Short mmCIF file of C-alpha atoms and ligand atoms in Angstrom, two decimals:
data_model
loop_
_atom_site.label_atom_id
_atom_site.label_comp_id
_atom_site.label_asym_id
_atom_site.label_seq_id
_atom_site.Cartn_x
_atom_site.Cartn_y
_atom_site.Cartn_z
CA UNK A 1293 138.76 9.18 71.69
CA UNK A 1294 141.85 9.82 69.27
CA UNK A 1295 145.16 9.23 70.72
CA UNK A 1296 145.84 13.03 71.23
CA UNK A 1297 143.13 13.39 74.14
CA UNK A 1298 146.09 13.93 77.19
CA UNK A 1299 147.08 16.97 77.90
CA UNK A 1300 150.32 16.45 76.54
CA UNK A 1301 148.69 15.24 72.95
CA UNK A 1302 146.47 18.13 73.16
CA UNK A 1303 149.68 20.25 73.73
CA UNK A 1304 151.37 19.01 70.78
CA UNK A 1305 148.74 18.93 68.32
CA UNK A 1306 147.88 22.33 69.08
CA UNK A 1307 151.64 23.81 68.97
CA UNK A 1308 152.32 24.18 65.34
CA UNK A 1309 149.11 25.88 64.79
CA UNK A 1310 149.65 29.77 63.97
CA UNK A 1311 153.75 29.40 64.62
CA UNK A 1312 155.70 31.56 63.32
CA UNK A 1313 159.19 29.88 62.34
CA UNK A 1314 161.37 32.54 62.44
CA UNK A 1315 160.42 34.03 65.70
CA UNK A 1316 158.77 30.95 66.99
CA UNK A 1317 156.07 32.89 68.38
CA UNK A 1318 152.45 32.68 67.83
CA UNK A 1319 149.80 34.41 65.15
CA UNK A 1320 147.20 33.27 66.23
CA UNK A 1321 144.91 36.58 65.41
CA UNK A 1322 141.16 36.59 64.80
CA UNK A 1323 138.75 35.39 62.53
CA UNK A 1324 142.30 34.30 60.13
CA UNK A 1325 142.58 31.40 59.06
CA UNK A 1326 145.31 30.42 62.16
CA UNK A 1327 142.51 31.35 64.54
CA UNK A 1328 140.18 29.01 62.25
CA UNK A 1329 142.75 26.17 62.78
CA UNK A 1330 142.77 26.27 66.72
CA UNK A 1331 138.96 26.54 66.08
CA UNK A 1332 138.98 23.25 64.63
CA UNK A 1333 140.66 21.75 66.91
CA UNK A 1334 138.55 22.79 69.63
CA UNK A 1335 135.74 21.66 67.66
CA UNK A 1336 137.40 18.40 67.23
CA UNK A 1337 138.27 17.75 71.08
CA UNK A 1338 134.63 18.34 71.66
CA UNK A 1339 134.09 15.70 69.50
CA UNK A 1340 136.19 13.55 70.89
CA UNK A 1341 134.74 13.78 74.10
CA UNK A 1342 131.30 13.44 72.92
CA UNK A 1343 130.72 17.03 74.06
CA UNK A 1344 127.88 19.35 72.46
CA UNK A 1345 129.40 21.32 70.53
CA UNK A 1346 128.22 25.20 70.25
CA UNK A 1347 129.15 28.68 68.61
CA UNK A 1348 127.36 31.24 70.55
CA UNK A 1349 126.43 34.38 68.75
CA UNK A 1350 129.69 36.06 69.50
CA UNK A 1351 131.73 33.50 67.80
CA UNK A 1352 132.90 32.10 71.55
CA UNK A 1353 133.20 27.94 71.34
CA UNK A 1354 131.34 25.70 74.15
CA UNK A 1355 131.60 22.05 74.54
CA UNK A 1356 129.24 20.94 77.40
CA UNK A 1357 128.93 18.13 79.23
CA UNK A 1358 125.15 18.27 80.47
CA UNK A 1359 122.31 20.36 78.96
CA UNK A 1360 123.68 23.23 77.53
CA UNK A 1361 120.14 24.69 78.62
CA UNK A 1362 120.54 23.39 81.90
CA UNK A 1363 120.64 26.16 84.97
CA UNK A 1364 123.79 26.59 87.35
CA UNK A 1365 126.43 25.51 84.84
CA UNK A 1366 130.36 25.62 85.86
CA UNK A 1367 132.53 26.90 83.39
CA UNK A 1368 136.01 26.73 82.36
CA UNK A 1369 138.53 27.49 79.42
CA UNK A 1370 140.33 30.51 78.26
CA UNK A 1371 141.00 31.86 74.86
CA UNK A 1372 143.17 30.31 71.98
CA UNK A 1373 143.92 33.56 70.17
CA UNK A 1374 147.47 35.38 70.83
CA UNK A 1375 149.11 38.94 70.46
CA UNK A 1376 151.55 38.99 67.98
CA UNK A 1377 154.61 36.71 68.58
CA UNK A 1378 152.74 35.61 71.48
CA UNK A 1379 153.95 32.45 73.39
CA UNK A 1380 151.90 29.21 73.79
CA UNK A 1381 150.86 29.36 77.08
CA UNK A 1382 148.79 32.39 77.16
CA UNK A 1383 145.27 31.39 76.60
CA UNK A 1384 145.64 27.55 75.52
CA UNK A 1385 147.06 26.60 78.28
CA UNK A 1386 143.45 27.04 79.85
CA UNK A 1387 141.52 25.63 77.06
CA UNK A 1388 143.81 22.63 77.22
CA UNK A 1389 143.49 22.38 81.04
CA UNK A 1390 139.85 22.64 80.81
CA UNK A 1391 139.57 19.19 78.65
CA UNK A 1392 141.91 17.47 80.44
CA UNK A 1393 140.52 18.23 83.87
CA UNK A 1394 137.18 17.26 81.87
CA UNK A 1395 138.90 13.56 80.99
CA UNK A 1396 140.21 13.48 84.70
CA UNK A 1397 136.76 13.75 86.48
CA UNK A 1398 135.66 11.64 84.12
CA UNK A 1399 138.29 9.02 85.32
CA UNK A 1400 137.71 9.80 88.79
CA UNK A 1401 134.30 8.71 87.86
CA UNK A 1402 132.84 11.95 89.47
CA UNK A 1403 129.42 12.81 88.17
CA UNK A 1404 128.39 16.43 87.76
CA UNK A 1405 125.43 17.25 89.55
CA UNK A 1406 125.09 20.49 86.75
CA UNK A 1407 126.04 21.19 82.98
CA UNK A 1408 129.78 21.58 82.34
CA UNK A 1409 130.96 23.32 79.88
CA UNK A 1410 134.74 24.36 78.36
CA UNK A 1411 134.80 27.79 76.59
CA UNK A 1412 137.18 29.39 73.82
CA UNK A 1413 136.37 33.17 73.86
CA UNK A 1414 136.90 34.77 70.40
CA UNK A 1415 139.30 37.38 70.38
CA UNK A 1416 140.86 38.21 73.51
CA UNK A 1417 143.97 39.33 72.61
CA UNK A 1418 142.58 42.37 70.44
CA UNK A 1419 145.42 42.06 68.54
CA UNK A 1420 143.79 42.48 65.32
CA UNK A 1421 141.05 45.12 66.00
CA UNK A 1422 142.69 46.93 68.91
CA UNK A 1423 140.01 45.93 71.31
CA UNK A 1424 140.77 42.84 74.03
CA UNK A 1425 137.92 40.40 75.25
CA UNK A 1426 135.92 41.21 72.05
CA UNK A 1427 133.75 38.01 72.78
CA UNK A 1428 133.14 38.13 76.26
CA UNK A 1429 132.19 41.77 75.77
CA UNK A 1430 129.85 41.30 73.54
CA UNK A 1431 128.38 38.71 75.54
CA UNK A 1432 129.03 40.68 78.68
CA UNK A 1433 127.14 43.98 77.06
CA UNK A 1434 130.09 45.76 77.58
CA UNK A 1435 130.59 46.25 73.47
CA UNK A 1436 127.77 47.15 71.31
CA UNK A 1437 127.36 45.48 68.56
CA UNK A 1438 127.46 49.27 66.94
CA UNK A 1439 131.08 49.53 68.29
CA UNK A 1440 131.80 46.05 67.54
CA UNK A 1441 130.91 47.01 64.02
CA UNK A 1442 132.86 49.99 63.90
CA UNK A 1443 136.20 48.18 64.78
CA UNK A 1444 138.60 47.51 61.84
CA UNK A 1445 141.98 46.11 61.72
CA UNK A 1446 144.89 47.06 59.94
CA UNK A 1447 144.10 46.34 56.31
CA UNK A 1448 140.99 48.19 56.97
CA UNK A 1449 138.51 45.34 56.84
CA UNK A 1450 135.84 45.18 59.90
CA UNK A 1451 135.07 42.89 62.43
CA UNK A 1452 131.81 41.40 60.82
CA UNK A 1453 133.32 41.16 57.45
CA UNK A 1454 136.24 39.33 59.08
CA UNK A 1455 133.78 37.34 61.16
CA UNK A 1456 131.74 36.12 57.72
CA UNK A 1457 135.08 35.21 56.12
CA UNK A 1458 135.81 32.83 58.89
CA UNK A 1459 132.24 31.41 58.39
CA UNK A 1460 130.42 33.25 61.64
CA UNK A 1461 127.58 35.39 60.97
CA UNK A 1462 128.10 38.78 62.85
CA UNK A 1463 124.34 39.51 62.42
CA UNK A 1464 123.72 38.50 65.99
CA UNK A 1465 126.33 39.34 67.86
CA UNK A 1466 125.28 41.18 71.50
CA UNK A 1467 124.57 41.03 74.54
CA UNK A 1468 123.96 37.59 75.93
CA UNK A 1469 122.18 37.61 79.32
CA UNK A 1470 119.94 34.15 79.11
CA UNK A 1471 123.41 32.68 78.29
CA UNK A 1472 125.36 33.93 81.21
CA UNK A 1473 122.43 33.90 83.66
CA UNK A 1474 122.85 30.01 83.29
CA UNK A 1475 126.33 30.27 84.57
CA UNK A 1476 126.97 29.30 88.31
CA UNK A 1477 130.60 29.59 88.20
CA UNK A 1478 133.44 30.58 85.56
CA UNK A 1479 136.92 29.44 86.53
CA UNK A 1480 139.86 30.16 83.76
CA UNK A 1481 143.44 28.78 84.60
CA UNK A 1482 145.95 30.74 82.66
CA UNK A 1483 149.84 30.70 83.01
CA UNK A 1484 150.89 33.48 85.15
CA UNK A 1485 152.06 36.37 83.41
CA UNK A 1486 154.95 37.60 86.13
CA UNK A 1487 156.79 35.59 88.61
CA UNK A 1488 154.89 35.75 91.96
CA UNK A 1489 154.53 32.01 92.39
CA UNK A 1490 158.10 31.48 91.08
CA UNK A 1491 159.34 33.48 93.98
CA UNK A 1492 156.87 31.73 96.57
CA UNK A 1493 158.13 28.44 95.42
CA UNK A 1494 154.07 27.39 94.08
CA UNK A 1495 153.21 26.11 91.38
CA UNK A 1496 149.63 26.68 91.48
CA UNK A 1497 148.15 30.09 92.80
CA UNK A 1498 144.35 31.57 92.90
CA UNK A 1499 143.69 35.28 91.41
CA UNK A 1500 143.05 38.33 93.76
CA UNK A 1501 142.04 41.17 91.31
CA UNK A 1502 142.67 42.37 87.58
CA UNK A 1503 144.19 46.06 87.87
CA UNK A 1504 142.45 48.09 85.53
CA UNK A 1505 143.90 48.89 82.17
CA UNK A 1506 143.50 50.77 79.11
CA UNK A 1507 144.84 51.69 75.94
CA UNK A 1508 144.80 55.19 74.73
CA UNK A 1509 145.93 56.40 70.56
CA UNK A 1510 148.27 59.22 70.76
CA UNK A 1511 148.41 60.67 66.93
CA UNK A 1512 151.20 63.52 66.45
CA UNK A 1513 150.46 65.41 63.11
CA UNK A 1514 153.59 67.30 62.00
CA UNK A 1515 154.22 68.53 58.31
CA UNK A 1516 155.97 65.68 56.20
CA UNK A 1517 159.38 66.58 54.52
CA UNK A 1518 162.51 66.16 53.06
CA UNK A 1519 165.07 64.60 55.29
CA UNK A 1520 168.30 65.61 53.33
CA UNK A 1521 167.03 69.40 52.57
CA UNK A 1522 164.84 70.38 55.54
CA UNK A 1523 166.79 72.94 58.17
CA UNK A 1524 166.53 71.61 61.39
CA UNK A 1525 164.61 75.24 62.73
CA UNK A 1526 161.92 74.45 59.82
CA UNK A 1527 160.83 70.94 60.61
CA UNK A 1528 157.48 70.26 62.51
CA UNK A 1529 159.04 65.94 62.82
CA UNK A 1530 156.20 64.53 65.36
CA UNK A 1531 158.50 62.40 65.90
CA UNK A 1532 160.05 64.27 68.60
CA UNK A 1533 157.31 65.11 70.58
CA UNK A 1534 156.56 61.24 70.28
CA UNK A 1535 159.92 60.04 72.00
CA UNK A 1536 159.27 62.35 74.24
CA UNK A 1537 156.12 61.16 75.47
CA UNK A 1538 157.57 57.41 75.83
CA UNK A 1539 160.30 58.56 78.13
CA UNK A 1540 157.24 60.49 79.91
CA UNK A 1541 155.71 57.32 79.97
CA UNK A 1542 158.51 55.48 81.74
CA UNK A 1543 158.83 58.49 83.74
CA UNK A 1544 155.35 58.70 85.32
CA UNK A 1545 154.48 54.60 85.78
CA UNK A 1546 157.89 54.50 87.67
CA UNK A 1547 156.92 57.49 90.10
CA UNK A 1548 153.03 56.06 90.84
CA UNK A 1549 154.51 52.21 91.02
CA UNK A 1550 152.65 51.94 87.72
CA UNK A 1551 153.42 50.40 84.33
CA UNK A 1552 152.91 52.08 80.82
CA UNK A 1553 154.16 51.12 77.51
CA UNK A 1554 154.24 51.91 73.75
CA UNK A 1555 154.72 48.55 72.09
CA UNK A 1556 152.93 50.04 68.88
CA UNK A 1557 154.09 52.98 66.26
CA UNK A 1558 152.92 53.47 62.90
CA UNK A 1559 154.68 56.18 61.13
CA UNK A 1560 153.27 58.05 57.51
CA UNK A 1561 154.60 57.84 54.99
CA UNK A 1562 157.63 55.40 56.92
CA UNK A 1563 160.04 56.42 54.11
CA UNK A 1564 164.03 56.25 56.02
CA UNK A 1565 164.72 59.82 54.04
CA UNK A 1566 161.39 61.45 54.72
CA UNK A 1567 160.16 63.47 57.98
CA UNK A 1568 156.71 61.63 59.27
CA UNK A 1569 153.73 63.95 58.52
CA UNK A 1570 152.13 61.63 61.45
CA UNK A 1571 153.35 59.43 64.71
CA UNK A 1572 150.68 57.47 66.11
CA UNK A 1573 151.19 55.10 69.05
CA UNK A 1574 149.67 52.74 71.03
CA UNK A 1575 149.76 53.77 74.97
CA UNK A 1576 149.16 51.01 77.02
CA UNK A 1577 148.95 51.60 80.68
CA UNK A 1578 147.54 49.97 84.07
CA UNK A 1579 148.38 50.46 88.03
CA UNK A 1580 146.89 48.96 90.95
CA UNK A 1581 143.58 51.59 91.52
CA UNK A 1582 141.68 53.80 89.23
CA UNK A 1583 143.02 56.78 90.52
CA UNK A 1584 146.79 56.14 90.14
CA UNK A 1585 145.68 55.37 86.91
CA UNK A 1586 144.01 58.00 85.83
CA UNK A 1587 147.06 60.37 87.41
CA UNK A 1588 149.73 58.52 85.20
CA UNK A 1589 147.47 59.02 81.55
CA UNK A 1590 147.12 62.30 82.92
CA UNK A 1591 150.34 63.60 83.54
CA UNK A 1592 151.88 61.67 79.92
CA UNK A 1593 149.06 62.96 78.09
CA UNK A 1594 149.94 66.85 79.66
CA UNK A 1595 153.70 65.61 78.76
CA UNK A 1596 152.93 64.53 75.29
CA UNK A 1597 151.15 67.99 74.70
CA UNK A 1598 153.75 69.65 76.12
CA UNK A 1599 156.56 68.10 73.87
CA UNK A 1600 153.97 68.77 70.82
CA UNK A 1601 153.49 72.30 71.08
CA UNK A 1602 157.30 73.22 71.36
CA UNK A 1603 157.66 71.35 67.52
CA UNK A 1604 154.79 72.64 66.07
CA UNK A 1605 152.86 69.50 66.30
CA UNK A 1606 149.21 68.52 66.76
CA UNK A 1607 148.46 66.04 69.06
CA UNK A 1608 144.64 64.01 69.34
CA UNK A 1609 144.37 61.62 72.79
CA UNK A 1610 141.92 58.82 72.13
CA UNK A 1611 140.81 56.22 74.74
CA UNK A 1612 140.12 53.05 72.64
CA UNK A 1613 139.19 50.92 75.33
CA UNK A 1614 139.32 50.64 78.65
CA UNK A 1615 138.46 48.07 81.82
CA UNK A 1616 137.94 48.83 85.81
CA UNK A 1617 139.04 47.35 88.68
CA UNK A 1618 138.09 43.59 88.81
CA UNK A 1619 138.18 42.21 92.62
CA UNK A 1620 137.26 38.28 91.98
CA UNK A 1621 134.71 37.89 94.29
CA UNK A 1622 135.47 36.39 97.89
CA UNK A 1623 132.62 33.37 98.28
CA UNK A 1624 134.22 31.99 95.12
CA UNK A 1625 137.78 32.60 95.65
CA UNK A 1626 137.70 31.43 99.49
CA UNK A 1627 135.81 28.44 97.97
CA UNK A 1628 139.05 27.49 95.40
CA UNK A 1629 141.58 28.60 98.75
CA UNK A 1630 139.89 26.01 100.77
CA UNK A 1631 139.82 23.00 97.55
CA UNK A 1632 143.84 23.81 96.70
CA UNK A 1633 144.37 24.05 100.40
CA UNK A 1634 143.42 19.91 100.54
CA UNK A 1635 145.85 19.06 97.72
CA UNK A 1636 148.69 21.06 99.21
CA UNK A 1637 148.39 19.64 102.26
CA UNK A 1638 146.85 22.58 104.48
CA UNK A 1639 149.76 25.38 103.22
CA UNK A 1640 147.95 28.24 102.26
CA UNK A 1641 147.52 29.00 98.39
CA UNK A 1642 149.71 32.28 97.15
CA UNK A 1643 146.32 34.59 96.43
CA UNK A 1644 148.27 37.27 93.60
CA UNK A 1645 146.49 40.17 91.62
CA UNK A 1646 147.82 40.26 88.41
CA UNK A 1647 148.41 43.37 85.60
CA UNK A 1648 146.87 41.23 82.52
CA UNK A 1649 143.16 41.49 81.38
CA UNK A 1650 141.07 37.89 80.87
CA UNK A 1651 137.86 37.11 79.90
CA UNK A 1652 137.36 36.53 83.47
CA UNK A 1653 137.59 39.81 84.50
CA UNK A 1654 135.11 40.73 81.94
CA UNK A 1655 132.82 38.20 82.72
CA UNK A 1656 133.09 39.18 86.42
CA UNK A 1657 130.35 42.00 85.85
CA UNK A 1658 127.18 39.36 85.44
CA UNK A 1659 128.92 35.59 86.63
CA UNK A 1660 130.90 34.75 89.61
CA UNK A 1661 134.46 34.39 88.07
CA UNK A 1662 137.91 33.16 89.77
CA UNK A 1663 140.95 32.35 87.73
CA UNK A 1664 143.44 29.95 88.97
CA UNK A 1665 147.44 30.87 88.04
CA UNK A 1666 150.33 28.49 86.91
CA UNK A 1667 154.00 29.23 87.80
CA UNK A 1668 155.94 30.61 85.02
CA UNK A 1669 159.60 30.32 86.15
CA UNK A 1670 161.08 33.43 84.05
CA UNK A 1671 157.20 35.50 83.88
CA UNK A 1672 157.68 36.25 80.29
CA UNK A 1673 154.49 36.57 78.74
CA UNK A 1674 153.71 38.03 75.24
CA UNK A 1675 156.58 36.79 73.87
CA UNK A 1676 158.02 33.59 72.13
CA UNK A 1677 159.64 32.12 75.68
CA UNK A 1678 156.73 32.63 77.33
CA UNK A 1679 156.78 28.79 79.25
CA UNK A 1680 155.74 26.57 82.21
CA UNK A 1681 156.92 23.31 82.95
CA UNK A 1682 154.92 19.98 82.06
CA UNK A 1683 154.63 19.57 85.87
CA UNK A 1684 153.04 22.66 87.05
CA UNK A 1685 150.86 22.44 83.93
CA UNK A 1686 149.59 19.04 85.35
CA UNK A 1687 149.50 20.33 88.61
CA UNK A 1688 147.23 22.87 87.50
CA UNK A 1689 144.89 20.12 85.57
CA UNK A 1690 144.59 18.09 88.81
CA UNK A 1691 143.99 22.05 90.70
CA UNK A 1692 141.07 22.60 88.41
CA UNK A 1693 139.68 18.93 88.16
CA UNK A 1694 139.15 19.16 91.77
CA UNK A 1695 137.26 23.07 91.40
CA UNK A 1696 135.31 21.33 89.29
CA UNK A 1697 134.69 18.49 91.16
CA UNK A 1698 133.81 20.44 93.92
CA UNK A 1699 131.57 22.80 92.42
CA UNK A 1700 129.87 20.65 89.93
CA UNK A 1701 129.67 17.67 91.41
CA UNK A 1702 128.45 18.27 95.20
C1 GLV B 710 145.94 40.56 77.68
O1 GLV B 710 146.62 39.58 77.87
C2 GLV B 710 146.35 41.82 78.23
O2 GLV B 710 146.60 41.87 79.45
O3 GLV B 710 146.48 42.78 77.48
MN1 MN B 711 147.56 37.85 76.83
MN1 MN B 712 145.34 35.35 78.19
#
């Protein structure tokens, strides 16, 4: 094994990948070539381990320890891609965990009773096609390979022409039900994304439920003009009705205990002296049940309509994707209480729900999932201080090592 095998070598040799110096943040975005670096290094810890090494048809990365054929496999891992100016915690710190719990029940001389295996699902994020959990999706069957085709980032260049670039041949992606019906278990640790376990004083904590989430395209069409010449009564500036709608936002999630957020604008033509012909932005919003959620969208949307008509402005709503209500299941989840119960000396485990999506919660639909939590002592997330501290990270090795242990290897 190379010298970088600990966590904290596989933390460092993983850092630089996809930084950005001048914000220090991350990316890491799919099927580039920063993605294609963490790739390789996946690919390379798998070697090191003497893992077999696997691409499954939606681009996801498996290194198994076992049969990768064999039936009843536990899982573990997360994702290694980031949002834009992401930290480093968000994603890798499960893949990372994942191998190093591997190396510890390896120490502890434990020997799994069923295949193993360590993941890295492709494009989670969705930062560069708009859609999260691409991979475990497709794998899921909740994205056709249709849709998948149809998704296209920025620059205008698809999924499966990104995919080829990077080497993976999009041909196959779909649906992958032998794959998952071999899957006893899926357990992804990943850095909490608020401060729950901060507050409770914890550093490790086990996942209640995912609230559901979606992200809807507002696009305001007004008539693009001069700045300098235009009278004020003559414009049609989308841009109004646009502001509007983000203090509506605000607004509404703060009434229904909700959140909502426009993190992304583009704005045609974007010239400083000209009015924008369009506004689009990015709505992101999620609360704790469906129908809160529903009420929020509802009443922004009626907002953003609202503030549209009074300018003169046309306004399209699209839902680009969306994801219900995941409750991890309770067999599973009493299963990890009871393991992290033993190390912590009988206190009970902090059980959160959290307002971030994971391949877990995808995967939930057709494999028992649970996700495991590590403290994050500010809960920024998505952003370049994202951080945990090398203790709770180990903590949360040794947390899964013994999942493992006891679902593998009994
Ligand atoms: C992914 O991290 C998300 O919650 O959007
Ligand atoms: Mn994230
Ligand atoms: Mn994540």
């Amino acid at each position: 094994m190379s010298p970088a095998t600990g966590f904290t070598g596989m933390w460092r040799d993983l850092l630089p990948l996809g930084r950005d110096t001048r914000s220090g943040g991350y990316r890491r975005f799919a099927w580039t070539p920063a993605d294609t670096e963490t790739r390789d290094w996946f690919r390379q810890q798998a070697a090191d381990r003497e893992l077999t090494y696997e691409e499954d048809r939606n681009g996801n990365q498996w290194a198994w320890l076992g049969d990768p054929r064999g039936e009843g496999a536990v899982v573990t891992g997360s994702h290694l891609d980031s949002v834009p100016d992401g930290g480093a915690f968000d994603g890798p710190l499960g893949v990372v965990s994942a191998f190093a719990a591997l190396d510890e029940l390896r120490e502890r001389g434990a020997r799994p009773a069923r295949p193993l295996a360590v993941t890295n699902f492709a494009d989670e994020e969705g930062a560069r096609f708009g859609l999260a959990c691409v991979g475990s999706r497709l794998s899921a069957g909740a994205l056709t390979k249709e849709a998948a085709y149809a998704l296209r980032d920025a620059e205008g260049i698809s999924l499966p022409r990104a995919m080829e670039a990077a080497g993976h041949d999009p041909e196959t992606i779909g649906a992958d039900p032998e794959r998952l019906a071999r899957i006893s278990a899926y357990v992804e640790l990943h850095v909490e994304q608020g401060r729950a376990l901060d507050l409770t004083g914890d550093p490790v904590g086990i996942a209640s439920a995912i609230w559901p989430h979606g992200r809807w395209r507002f696009d305001f069409r007004g008539e693009g003009n001069h700045a300098g010449t235009t009278r004020l009564a003559d414009r049609h500036d989308p841009m109004l009705p646009y502001a509007e709608t983000v203090l509506a936002a605000r607004r509404e999630a703060a009434l229904a205990q909700a959140v909502a957020t426009f993190g992304k604008i583009a704005v045609v033509p974007g010239g400083v002296n000209a009015i924008p012909s369009l506004v689009r932005g990015w709505l992101d919003s999620r609360a704790a049940d469906q129908t809160t959620l529903d009420s929020v969208v509802t009443a922004i949307e009626g907002a953003a309509r609202e503030a549209a008509a009074r300018e003169g402005v046309d306004l399209d709503v699209v839902r680009e994707s969306f994801t219900p209500v995941v409750e991890f299941g309770h067999a599973l989840r009493t299963e990890l209480g009871k393991v992290l119960g033993r190390q912590s000396e009988g206190r009970a485990v902090p059980v959160l729900p959290t307002g971030a999506g994971h391949d877990a919660g995808i995967l939930s639909a057709a494999v028992p999932t649970a996700m495991l939590f590590v403290r994050n002592p500010t809960g920024v997330s998505h952003a370049p201080a994202e951080h945990a501290d090398e203790a709770d990270c180990l903590a949360g090795v040794t947390a899964l090592a013994d999942v493992l242990e006891e679902l593998a290897c009994r």
